[in-house]
mmCIF file of C-alpha atoms in Angstrom:
data_model
loop_
_atom_site.group_PDB
_atom_site.id
_atom_site.type_symbol
_atom_site.label_atom_id
_atom_site.label_comp_id
_atom_site.label_asym_id
_atom_site.label_seq_id
_atom_site.Cartn_x
_atom_site.Cartn_y
_atom_site.Cartn_z
ATOM 1 C CA MET B 15 -0.436 11.550 -4.507
ATOM 2 C CA LEU B 16 -2.829 8.081 -6.053
ATOM 3 C CA TRP B 17 -4.637 9.035 -8.601
ATOM 4 C CA PRO B 18 -7.332 7.549 -9.894
ATOM 5 C CA MET B 19 -7.707 5.490 -13.564
ATOM 6 C CA ALA B 20 -8.945 2.979 -15.749
ATOM 7 C CA VAL B 21 -6.651 0.977 -18.061
ATOM 8 C CA ARG B 22 -7.325 -1.873 -20.818
ATOM 9 C CA THR B 23 -4.717 -4.474 -21.276
ATOM 10 C CA ILE B 24 -3.873 -6.587 -23.618
ATOM 11 C CA ILE B 25 -0.950 -9.807 -22.852
ATOM 12 C CA SER B 26 -0.094 -11.820 -25.625
ATOM 13 C CA GLY B 27 2.243 -14.761 -24.980
ATOM 14 C CA ARG B 28 1.785 -18.511 -23.647
ATOM 15 C CA VAL B 29 -0.817 -16.948 -21.864
ATOM 16 C CA GLN B 30 -3.747 -19.223 -21.854
ATOM 17 C CA GLY B 31 -4.674 -22.184 -20.437
ATOM 18 C CA VAL B 32 -1.418 -21.862 -17.970
ATOM 19 C CA GLY B 33 -3.931 -20.192 -14.712
ATOM 20 C CA PHE B 34 -2.669 -16.093 -16.308
ATOM 21 C CA ARG B 35 -6.629 -14.870 -15.168
ATOM 22 C CA ALA B 36 -6.668 -16.465 -11.768
ATOM 23 C CA PHE B 37 -2.992 -14.763 -11.733
ATOM 24 C CA THR B 38 -4.559 -11.449 -12.350
ATOM 25 C CA ARG B 39 -7.566 -11.689 -10.468
ATOM 26 C CA ASP B 40 -5.336 -12.941 -7.630
ATOM 27 C CA ALA B 41 -2.719 -10.089 -7.723
ATOM 28 C CA ALA B 42 -5.691 -7.272 -8.997
ATOM 29 C CA ARG B 43 -7.611 -8.595 -5.706
ATOM 30 C CA SER B 44 -4.757 -8.095 -3.454
ATOM 31 C CA ARG B 45 -3.820 -4.587 -4.583
ATOM 32 C CA ASP B 46 -7.219 -3.952 -4.082
ATOM 33 C CA LEU B 47 -8.138 -3.245 -7.534
ATOM 34 C CA ARG B 48 -11.206 -3.496 -9.184
ATOM 35 C CA GLY B 49 -12.041 -4.957 -13.084
ATOM 36 C CA TRP B 50 -12.446 -8.153 -14.840
ATOM 37 C CA VAL B 51 -10.017 -10.210 -17.169
ATOM 38 C CA ARG B 52 -10.853 -12.835 -19.732
ATOM 39 C CA ASN B 53 -9.296 -14.845 -22.821
ATOM 40 C CA ARG B 54 -9.373 -13.785 -26.148
ATOM 41 C CA ASP B 55 -9.951 -16.159 -29.002
ATOM 42 C CA ASP B 56 -6.812 -14.347 -30.487
ATOM 43 C CA GLY B 57 -4.673 -16.091 -27.607
ATOM 44 C CA THR B 58 -4.442 -13.431 -25.738
ATOM 45 C CA VAL B 59 -5.822 -12.168 -21.944
ATOM 46 C CA GLU B 60 -7.469 -8.998 -21.641
ATOM 47 C CA ALA B 61 -7.903 -6.997 -18.703
ATOM 48 C CA HIS B 62 -9.810 -3.758 -17.221
ATOM 49 C CA VAL B 63 -8.861 -2.707 -14.365
ATOM 50 C CA GLU B 64 -9.486 0.666 -11.882
ATOM 51 C CA GLY B 65 -8.008 2.128 -9.450
ATOM 52 C CA PRO B 66 -5.315 4.170 -7.849
ATOM 53 C CA ASP B 67 -2.386 4.189 -10.766
ATOM 54 C CA ARG B 68 0.698 3.233 -8.413
ATOM 55 C CA GLU B 69 -1.182 -0.046 -7.315
ATOM 56 C CA ILE B 70 -2.075 -0.673 -11.418
ATOM 57 C CA GLU B 71 1.704 0.026 -12.749
ATOM 58 C CA SER B 72 2.328 -2.041 -9.670
ATOM 59 C CA LEU B 73 0.125 -5.121 -11.561
ATOM 60 C CA LEU B 74 1.236 -4.314 -14.671
ATOM 61 C CA THR B 75 4.811 -5.066 -13.909
ATOM 62 C CA GLU B 76 3.498 -8.634 -11.912
ATOM 63 C CA LEU B 77 1.330 -9.133 -15.299
ATOM 64 C CA GLY B 78 4.513 -8.950 -16.838
ATOM 65 C CA ARG B 79 6.726 -11.234 -15.603
ATOM 66 C CA GLY B 80 3.703 -13.929 -15.771
ATOM 67 C CA PRO B 81 2.369 -17.043 -13.430
ATOM 68 C CA THR B 82 5.368 -19.528 -13.122
ATOM 69 C CA PHE B 83 4.071 -21.874 -16.412
ATOM 70 C CA GLY B 84 3.003 -18.714 -18.264
ATOM 71 C CA SER B 85 5.534 -17.041 -21.104
ATOM 72 C CA VAL B 86 3.977 -13.584 -21.754
ATOM 73 C CA SER B 87 6.371 -11.470 -24.896
ATOM 74 C CA SER B 88 3.807 -8.355 -24.668
ATOM 75 C CA VAL B 89 2.046 -6.318 -22.428
ATOM 76 C CA GLU B 90 0.350 -3.306 -24.241
ATOM 77 C CA THR B 91 -1.993 -0.684 -22.281
ATOM 78 C CA GLU B 92 -4.381 2.008 -22.879
ATOM 79 C CA ASP B 93 -6.200 4.498 -20.873
ATOM 80 C CA VAL B 94 -10.141 3.667 -20.926
ATOM 81 C CA ASP B 95 -13.475 5.366 -18.841
ATOM 82 C CA ASP B 96 -13.577 4.246 -15.241
ATOM 83 C CA THR B 97 -16.729 1.833 -15.494
ATOM 84 C CA GLY B 98 -17.385 1.917 -11.193
ATOM 85 C CA ALA B 99 -16.244 -1.512 -11.580
ATOM 86 C CA THR B 100 -16.316 -3.041 -7.934
ATOM 87 C CA GLY B 101 -14.464 -6.220 -7.059
ATOM 88 C CA PHE B 102 -12.394 -8.266 -10.163
ATOM 89 C CA GLU B 103 -13.781 -11.090 -11.883
ATOM 90 C CA ILE B 104 -13.055 -13.709 -14.038
ATOM 91 C CA ARG B 105 -15.203 -13.792 -17.105
ATOM 92 C CA ARG B 106 -15.691 -16.392 -19.607
#
């Protein structure tokens, strides 16, 4: 059974300037997940993701590996309320 969920995740490491937001967007869209991703002033990347629990878990595993030129040191996740997002976008 797939359970709907929503999470906020903060990814740390070398995650800015390496295509991490596009990597996240593409990985989320390939799983039909909804939400957004953005860079934060502290050098981390933040994402809000909504969709089936198994697809989110799969995405989080992929985010832990990161894109070719990135280097992920941690992926912190917390459950949040579903906002009814449509699509998955990069926010500036």
